[in-house]
Short mmCIF file of C-alpha atoms in Angstrom, two decimals:
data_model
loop_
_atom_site.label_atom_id
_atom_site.label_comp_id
_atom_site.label_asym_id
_atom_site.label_seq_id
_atom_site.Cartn_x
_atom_site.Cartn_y
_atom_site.Cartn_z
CA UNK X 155 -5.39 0.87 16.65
CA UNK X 156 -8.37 2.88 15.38
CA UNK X 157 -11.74 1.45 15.67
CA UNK X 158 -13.80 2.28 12.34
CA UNK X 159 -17.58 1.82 12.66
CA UNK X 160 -18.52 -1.33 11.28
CA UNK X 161 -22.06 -0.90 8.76
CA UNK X 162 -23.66 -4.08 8.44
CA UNK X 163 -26.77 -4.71 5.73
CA UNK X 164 -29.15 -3.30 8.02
CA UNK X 165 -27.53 -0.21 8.39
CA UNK X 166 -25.75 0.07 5.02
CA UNK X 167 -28.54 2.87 3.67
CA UNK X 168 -28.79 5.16 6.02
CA UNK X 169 -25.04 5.31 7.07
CA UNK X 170 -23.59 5.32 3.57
CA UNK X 171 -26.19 5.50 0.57
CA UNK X 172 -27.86 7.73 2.45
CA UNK X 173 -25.44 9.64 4.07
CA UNK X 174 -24.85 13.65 4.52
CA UNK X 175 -21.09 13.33 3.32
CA UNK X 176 -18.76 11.50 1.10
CA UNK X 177 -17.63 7.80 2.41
CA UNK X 178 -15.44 5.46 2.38
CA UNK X 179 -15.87 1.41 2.63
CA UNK X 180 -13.36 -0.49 3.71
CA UNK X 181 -14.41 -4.32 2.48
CA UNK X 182 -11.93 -5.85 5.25
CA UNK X 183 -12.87 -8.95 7.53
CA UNK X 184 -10.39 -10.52 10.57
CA UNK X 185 -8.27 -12.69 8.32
CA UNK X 186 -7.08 -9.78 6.34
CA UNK X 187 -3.48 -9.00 7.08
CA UNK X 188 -2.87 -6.57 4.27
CA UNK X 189 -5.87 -4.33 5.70
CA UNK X 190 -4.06 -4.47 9.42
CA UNK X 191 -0.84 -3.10 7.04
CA UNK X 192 -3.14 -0.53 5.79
CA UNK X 193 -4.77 0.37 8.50
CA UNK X 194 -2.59 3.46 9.71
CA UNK X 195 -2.56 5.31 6.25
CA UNK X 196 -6.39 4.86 6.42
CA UNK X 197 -6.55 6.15 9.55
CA UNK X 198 -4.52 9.08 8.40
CA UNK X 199 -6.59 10.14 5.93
CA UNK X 200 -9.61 9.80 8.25
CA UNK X 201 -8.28 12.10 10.52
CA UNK X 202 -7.04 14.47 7.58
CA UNK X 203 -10.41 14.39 5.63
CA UNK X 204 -12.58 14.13 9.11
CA UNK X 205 -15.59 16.08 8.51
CA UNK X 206 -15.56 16.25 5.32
CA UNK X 207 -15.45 12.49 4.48
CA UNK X 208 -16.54 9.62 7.07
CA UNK X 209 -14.81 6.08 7.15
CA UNK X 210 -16.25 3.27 7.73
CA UNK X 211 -16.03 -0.81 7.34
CA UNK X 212 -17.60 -3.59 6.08
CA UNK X 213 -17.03 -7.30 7.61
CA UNK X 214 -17.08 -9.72 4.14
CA UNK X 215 -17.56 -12.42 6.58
CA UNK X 216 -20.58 -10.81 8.90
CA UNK X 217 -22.08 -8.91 5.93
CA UNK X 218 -21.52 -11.74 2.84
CA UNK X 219 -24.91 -9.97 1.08
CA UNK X 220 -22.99 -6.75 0.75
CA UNK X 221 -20.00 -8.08 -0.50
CA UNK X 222 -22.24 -9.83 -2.72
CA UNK X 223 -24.06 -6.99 -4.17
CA UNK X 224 -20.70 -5.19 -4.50
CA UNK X 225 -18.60 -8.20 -5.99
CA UNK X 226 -16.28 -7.96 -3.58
CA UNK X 227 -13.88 -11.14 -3.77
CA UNK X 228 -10.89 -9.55 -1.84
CA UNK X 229 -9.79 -7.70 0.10
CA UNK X 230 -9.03 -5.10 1.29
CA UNK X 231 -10.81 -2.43 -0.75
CA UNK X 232 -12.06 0.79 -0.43
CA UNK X 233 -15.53 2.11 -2.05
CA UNK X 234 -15.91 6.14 -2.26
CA UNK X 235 -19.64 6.99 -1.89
CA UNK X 236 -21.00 10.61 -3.08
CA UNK X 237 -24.62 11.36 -2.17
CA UNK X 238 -25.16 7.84 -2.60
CA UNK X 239 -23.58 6.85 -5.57
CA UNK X 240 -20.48 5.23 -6.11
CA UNK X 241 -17.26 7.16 -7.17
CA UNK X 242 -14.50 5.04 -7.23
CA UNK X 243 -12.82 1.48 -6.23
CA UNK X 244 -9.30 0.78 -5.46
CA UNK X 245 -8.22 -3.00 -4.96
CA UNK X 246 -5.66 -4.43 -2.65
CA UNK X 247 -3.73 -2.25 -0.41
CA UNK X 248 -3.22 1.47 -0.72
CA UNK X 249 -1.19 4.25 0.24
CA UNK X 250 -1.91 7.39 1.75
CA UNK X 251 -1.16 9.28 -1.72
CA UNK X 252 -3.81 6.86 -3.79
CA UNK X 253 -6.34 7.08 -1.16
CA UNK X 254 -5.67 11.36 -1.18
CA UNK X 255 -6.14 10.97 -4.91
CA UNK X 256 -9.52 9.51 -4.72
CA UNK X 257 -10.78 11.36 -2.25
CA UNK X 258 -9.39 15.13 -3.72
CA UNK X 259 -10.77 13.83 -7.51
CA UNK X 260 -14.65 13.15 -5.79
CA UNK X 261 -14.93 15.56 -3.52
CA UNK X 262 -15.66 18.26 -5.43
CA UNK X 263 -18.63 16.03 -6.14
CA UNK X 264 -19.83 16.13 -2.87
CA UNK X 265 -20.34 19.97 -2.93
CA UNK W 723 13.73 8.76 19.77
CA UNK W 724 16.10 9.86 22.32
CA UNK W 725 18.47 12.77 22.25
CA UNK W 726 21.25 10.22 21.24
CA UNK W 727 20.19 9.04 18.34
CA UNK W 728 19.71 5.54 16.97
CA UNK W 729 20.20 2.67 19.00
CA UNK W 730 20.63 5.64 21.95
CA UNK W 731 24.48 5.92 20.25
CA UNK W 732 24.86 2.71 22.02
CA UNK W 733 26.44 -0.13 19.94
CA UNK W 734 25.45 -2.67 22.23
CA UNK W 735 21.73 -1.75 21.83
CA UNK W 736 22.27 -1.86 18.17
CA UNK W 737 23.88 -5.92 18.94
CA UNK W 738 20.32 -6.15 21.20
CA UNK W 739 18.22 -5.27 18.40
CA UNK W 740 19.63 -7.33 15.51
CA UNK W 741 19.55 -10.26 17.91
CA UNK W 742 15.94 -9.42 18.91
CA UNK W 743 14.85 -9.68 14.87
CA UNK W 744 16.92 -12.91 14.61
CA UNK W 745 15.04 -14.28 17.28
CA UNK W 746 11.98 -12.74 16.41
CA UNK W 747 11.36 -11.14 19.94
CA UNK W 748 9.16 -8.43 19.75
CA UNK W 749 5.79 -8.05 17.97
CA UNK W 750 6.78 -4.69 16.19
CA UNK W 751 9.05 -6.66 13.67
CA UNK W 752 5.98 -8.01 12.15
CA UNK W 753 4.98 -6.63 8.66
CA UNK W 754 1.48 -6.33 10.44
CA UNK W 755 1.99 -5.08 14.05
CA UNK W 756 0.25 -2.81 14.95
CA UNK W 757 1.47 1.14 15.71
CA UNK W 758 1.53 0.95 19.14
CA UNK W 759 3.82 -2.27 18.52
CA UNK W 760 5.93 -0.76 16.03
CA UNK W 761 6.07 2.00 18.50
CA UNK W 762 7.31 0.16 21.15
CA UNK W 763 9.77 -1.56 19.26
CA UNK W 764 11.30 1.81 18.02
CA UNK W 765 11.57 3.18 22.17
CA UNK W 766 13.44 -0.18 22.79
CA UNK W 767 16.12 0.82 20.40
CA UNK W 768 16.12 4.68 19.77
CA UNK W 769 14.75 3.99 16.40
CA UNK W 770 11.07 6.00 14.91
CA UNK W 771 8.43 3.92 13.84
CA UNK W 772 8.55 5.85 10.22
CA UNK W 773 12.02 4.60 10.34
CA UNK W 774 10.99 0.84 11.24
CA UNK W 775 8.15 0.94 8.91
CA UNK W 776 11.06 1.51 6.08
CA UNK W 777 12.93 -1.09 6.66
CA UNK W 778 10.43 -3.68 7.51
CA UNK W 779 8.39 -3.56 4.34
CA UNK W 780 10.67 -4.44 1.15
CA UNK W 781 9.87 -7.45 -0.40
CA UNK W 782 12.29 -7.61 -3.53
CA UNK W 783 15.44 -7.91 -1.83
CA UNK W 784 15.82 -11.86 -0.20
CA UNK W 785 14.22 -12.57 3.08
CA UNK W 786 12.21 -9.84 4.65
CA UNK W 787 14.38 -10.35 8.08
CA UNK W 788 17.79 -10.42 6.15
CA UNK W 789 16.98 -7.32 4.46
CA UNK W 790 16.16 -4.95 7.75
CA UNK W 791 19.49 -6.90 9.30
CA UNK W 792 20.64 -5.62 6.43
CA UNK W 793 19.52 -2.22 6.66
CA UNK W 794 19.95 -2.33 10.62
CA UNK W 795 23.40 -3.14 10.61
CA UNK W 796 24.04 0.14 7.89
CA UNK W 797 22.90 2.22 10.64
CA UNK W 798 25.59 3.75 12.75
CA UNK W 799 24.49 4.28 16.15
CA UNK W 800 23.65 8.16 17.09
CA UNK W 801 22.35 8.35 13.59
CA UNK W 802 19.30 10.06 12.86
CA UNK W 803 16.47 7.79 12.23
CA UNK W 804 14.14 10.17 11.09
CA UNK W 805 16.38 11.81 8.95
CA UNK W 806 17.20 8.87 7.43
CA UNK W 807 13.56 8.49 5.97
CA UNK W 808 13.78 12.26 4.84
CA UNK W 809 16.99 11.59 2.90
CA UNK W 810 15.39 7.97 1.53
CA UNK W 811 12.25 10.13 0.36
CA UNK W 812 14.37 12.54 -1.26
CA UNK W 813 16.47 9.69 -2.77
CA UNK W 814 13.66 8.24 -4.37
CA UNK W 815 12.42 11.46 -5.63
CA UNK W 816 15.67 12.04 -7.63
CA UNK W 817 16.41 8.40 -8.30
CA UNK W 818 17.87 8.01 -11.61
CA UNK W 819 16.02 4.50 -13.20
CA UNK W 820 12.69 4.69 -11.26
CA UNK W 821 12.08 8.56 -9.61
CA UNK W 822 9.31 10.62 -9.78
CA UNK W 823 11.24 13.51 -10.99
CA UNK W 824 12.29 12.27 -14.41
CA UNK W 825 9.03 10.66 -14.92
CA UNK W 826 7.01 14.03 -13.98
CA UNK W 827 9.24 16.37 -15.36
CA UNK W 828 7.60 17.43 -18.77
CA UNK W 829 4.30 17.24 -16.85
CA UNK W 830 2.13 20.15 -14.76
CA UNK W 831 2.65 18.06 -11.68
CA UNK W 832 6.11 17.91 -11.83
CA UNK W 833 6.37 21.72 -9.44
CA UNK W 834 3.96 21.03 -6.75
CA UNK W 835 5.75 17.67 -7.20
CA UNK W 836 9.34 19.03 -6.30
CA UNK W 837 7.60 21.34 -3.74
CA UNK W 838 6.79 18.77 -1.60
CA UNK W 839 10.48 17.52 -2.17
CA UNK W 840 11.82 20.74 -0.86
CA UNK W 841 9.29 20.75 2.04
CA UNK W 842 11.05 17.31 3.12
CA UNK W 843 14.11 19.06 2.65
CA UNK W 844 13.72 21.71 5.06
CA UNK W 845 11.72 19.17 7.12
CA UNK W 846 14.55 18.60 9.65
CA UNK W 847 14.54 22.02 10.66
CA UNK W 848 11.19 23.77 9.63
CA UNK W 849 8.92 20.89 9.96
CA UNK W 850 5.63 21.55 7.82
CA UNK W 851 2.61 21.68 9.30
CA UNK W 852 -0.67 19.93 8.24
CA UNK W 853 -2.60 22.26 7.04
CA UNK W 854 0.57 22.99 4.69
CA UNK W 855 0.90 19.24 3.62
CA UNK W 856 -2.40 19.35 2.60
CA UNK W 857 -1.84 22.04 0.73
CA UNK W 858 1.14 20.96 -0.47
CA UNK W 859 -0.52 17.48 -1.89
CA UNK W 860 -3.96 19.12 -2.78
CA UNK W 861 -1.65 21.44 -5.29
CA UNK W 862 0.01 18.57 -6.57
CA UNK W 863 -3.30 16.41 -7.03
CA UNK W 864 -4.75 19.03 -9.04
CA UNK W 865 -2.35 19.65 -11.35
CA UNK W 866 -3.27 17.65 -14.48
CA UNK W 867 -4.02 15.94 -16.99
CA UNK W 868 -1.78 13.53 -15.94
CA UNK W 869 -1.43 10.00 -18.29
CA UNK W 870 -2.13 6.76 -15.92
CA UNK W 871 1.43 5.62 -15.71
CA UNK W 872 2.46 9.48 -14.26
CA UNK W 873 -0.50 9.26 -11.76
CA UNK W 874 1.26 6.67 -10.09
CA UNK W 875 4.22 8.95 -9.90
CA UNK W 876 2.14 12.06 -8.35
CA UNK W 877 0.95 9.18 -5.87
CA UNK W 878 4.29 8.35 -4.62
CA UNK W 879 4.52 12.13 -4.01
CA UNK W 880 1.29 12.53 -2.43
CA UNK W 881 2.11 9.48 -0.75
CA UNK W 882 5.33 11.78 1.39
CA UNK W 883 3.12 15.10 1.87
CA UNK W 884 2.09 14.25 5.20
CA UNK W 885 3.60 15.24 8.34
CA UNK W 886 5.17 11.98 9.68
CA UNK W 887 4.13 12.88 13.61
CA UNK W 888 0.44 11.82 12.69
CA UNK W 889 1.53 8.95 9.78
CA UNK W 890 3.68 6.88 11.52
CA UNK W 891 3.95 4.75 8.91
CA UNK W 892 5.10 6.99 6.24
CA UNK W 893 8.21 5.42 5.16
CA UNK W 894 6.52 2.00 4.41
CA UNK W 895 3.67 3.56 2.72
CA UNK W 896 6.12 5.27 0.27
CA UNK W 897 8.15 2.10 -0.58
CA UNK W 898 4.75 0.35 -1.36
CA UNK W 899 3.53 3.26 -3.46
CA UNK W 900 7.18 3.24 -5.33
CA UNK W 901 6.85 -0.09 -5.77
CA UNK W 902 3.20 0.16 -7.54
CA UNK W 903 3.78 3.30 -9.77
CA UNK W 904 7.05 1.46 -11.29
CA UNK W 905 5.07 -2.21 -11.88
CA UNK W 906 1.60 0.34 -13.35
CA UNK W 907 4.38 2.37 -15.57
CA UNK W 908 5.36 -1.16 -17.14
CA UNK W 909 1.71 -1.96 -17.06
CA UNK W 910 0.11 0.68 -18.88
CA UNK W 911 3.12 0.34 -21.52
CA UNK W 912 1.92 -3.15 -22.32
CA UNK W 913 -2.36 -2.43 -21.71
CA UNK W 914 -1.91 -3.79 -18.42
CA UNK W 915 -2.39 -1.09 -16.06
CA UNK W 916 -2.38 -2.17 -12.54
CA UNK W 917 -6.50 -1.36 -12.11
CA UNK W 918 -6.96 -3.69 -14.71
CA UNK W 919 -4.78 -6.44 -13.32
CA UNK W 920 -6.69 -6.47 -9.95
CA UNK W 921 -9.77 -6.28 -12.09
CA UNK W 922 -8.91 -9.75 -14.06
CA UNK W 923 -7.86 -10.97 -10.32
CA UNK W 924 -11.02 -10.03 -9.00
CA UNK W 925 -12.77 -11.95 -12.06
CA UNK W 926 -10.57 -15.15 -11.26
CA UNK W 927 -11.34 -15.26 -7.96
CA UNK W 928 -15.12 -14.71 -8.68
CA UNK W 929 -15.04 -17.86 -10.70
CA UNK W 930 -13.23 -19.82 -8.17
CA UNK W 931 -15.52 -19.19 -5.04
CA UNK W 932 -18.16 -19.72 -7.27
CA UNK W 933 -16.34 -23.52 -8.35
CA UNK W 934 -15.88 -24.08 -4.13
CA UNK W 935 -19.32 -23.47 -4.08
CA UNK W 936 -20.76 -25.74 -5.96
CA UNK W 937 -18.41 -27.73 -5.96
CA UNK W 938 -17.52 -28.39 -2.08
CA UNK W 939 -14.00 -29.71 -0.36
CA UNK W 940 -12.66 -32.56 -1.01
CA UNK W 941 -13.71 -35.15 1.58
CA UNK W 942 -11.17 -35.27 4.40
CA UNK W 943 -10.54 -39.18 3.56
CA UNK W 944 -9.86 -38.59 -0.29
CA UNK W 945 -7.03 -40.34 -1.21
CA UNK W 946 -4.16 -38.43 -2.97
CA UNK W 947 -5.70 -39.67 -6.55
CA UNK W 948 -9.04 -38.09 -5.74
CA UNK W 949 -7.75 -35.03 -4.42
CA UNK W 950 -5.63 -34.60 -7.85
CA UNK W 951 -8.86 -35.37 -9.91
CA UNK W 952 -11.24 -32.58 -7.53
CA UNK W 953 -7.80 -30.05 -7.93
CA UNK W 954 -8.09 -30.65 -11.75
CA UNK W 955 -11.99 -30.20 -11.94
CA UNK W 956 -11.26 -27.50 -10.00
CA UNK W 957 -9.22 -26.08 -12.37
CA UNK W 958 -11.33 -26.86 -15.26
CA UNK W 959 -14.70 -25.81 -13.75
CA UNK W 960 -12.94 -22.18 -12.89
CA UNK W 961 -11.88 -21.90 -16.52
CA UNK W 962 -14.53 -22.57 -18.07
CA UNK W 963 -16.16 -19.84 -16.10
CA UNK W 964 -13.46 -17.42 -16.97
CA UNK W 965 -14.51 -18.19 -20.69
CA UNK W 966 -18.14 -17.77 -20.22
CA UNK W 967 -17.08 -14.12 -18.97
CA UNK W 968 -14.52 -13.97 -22.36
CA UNK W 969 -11.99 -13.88 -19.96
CA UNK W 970 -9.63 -16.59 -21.13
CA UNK W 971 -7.26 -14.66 -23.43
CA UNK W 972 -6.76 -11.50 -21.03
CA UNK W 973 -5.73 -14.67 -18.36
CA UNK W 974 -3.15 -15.78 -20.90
CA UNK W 975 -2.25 -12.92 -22.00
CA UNK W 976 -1.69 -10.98 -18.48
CA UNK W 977 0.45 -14.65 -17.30
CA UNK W 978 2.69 -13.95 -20.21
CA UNK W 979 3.14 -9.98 -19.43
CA UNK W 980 4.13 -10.98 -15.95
CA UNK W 981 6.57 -13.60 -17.06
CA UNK W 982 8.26 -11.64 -19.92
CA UNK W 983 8.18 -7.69 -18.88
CA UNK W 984 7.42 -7.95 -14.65
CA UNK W 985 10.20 -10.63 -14.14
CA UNK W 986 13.06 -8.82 -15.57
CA UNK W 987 11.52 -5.60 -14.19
CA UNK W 988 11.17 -7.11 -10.39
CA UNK W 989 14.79 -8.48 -10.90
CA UNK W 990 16.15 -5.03 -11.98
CA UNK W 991 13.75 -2.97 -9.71
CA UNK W 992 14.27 -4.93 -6.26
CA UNK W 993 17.87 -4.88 -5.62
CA UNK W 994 17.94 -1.08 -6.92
CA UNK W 995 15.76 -0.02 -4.73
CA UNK W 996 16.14 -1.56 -1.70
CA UNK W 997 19.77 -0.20 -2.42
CA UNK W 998 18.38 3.21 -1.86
CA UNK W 999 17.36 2.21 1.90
CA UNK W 1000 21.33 0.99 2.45
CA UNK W 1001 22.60 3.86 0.94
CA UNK W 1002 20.06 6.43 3.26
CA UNK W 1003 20.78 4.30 6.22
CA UNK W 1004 24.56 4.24 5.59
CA UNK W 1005 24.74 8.27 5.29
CA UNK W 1006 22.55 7.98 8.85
CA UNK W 1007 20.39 11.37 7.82
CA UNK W 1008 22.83 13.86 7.82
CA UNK W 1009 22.35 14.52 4.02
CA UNK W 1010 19.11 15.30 4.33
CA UNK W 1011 19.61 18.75 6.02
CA UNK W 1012 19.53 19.69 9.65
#
C-alpha cells in the first residue's frame, strides 16, 4: 500500500501552492472505498511521473477548511497544481489513462 | 504465476478457488483489497493480480461474485492468466459496438492508438519496457484535437500503455475506463458529458450537507411520522437550494437522460461487455500471441 504524504491547512502553501513542481491532490479521507480502488493506478503514475510531478493527499475529514475552500463534496478527487495555480479537476475515480491525460496536457505548463 | 499456468493446471485448485469466492475466504476477492491482498490471492491459485483485477471489477453483469464465478469457471486450468488480459485488451480495442478503434479511426490518435495495440500484441514475447510505454501513451496523448467523446476513447488506450509488472491493476483499470468513455460518448451526444454530470452531483451534494447542517438528524426517538416529515423537509430544503443556484432544470433534465438514453445503454453495454471477459477467459490467452 503506498503511503502518500498527507498536507494538512498548515502546510497546504508551502507543499503545494508553493511548490517547485507540478502536484497532485488527492481529496480522499478513511471512509473512501473508491479511493482504496484507486489507489494503485495513482500510485502508478506517481512512480511514472516521480520527479517531475509530486503526489500528495488531503484528509476531508482532518482538513474540512480545505475541502471547504476547494468545494470538495466527494470524493475521491484529484487537483493538478502548476506553480501554484490550479490546472485541472477530475471527480470520482480515475484510471491510469485519465490521470496520464491530465498530467501530459499541464505539464508543459510547468516548464 | 507458476510455470503451470492457472490454477497451477490443477483442476482441483480451480474447485478450491471458486469455493473460496463462494465463501468469501480471502481478502483479495474484495473490490477494495489491497495489492498485496490481491496478490496473495492470485499465488493461492496460479492466477496474476492484473488477471484478478479483471474479473473482480464488472458491475453490469448480475452479482459481482456470480460474474468472476462466471469468468473463473471459463478458465481452463494451465491457461495463461496474463495472456488472457492481453487478448481482453486487444478485444476491447477491436470490439465491434463499443471499441476504441472504430471510434478513433478518422481521428490523429487513432495510430499511436493502434500502436499501443500492437505493443500488447507482441507483449507476450517482447514485453515493452517503461520508458517505451511512456512513449507509447505520451504519442498517443498528443495527438489531437480530439472531440470530448473520442478523449475518452484515447483514455481507454492510455489507460493499457503501461507495463503491467508495475500496474498490477491494469486489467480493472481498463474495464472502468471502457466503461466511462462509452457512458461520456452517450453523454456528450445528449450535452451531458460525464465532467458535467459529476459537476451537477457535486452541486447536489453541496446543497444537501449544507440542509444536514442546518438542519441536524432527526432525533433518535422520532417516530416514523416525524422522520417522514424531516426526510421531506429534507428534500424540500435541498431543492430549493438547487434553485437558488438555477440548478433545478439541469436536475430534471440529467434524471430524464439517465432514464431514457443510460438505461437502454447500461442494458445493451453490460452483458456485451462483460461477454468480452468470457470470451478472453474461454480462449485462456493463447490468441493473444506467445
Amino acid at each position: 500500500m503506498v503511503d502518500f504524504p498527507e498536507v494538512g491547512e498548515a502546510r497546504f502553501q508551502a507543499e503545494v501552492l508553493g511548490a517547485q513542481i507540478p502536484v497532485i491532490v488527492e481529496f480522499t479521507n478513511d471512509g473512501c472505498g473508491l479511493c482504496r480502488v484507486m489507489e494503485p493506478a495513482l500510485a502508478s503514475v506517481a512512480q511514472e511521473y516521480d520527479g517531475e510531478v509530486r503526489v500528495v493527499k488531503v484528509d476531508t475529514d482532518r482538513s474540512p477548511d480545505l475541502a471547504e475552500r476547494y468545494n470538495v463534496r466527494s470524493v475521491p478527487q484529484l487537483f493538478m497544481f502548476v506553480g501554484g495555480e490550479l490546472k485541472a479537476r477530475l471527480l470520482g475515480m480515475q484510471t491510469r489513462g485519465a490521470m496520464a491525460q491530465m498530467i501530459e496536457a499541464n505539464l508543459g505548463d510547468a516548464a | 504465476m507458476s510455470g503451470t499456468g492457472a490454477f497451477n493446471g490443477d483442476p482441483r485448485l480451480k474447485a478450491q478457488a471458486l469455493a473460496d469466492l463462494k465463501a468469501g475466504g480471502h481478502p483479495g476477492w474484495n473490490i477494495e483489497a489491497t495489492t498485496d491482498e490481491r496478490e496473495a490471492l492470485a499465488q493461492n491459485y496460479g492466477l496474476t493480480a492484473s488477471f484478478l483485477s479483471l474479473v473482480i471489477m464488472p458491475r453490469d453483469a448480475g452479482p459481482r461474485e456470480a460474474a468472476i464465478s462466471q469468468a473463473l469457471s471459463a478458465v481452463e486450468p494451465g491457461a495463461d492468466a496474463d495472456g488472457i488480459v492481453r487478448d481482453w485488451l486487444l478485444s476491447v480495442w477491436s470490439h465491434p459496438g463499443y471499441g476504441p478503434a472504430s471510434r478513433l479511426r478518422q481521428t490523429p490518435a487513432f495510430a499511436p492508438a493502434q500502436a499501443i495495440a500492437e505493443a500488447i500484441r507482441q507483449g507476450g514475447s517482447a514485453p515493452p519496457t517503461a520508458k517505451t510505454w511512456r512513449e507509447l501513451r505520451k504519442a498517443l496523448l498528443a495527438a489531437g484535437p480530439l472531440g470530448s467523446d473520442q478523449a475518452g476513447y484515447a483514455a481507454v488506450m492510455a489507460s493499457m500503455a503501461w507495463d503491467p509488472t508495475t500496474a498490477p491493476t491494469l486489467g480493472g483499470d481498463v474495464w472502468v475506463a471502457w466503461e466511462r468513455a462509452v457512458n461520456n460518448e452517450r453523454g456528450v451526444a445528449h450535452g451531458w458529458p460525464l465532467a458535467r454530470q459529476d459537476e451537477l452531483f457535486e452541486a447536489l451534494r453541496h446543497c444537501m450537507a449544507q440542509t444536514w447542517k442546518a438542519l441536524g438528524a432527526p432525533p433518535t426517538d422520532a417516530s416514523p411520522a416525524d422522520l417522514a416529515a424531516h426526510e421531506a423537509h429534507v428534500q424540500a430544503r435541498t431543492q430549493a437550494c438547487m434553485e437558488e443556484k438555477g440548478l433545478v432544470e439541469d436536475q430534471k433534465a440529467l434524471f430524464a437522460f439517465f432514464e431514457d438514453e443510460m438505461r437502454p445503454l447500461l442494458a445493451d453495454r453490460g452483458p456485451a461487455a462483460f461477454k468480452t471477459i468470457l470470451d478472453a477467459c474461454a480462449r485462456g490467452g493463447r490468441s493473444a500471441g506467445p
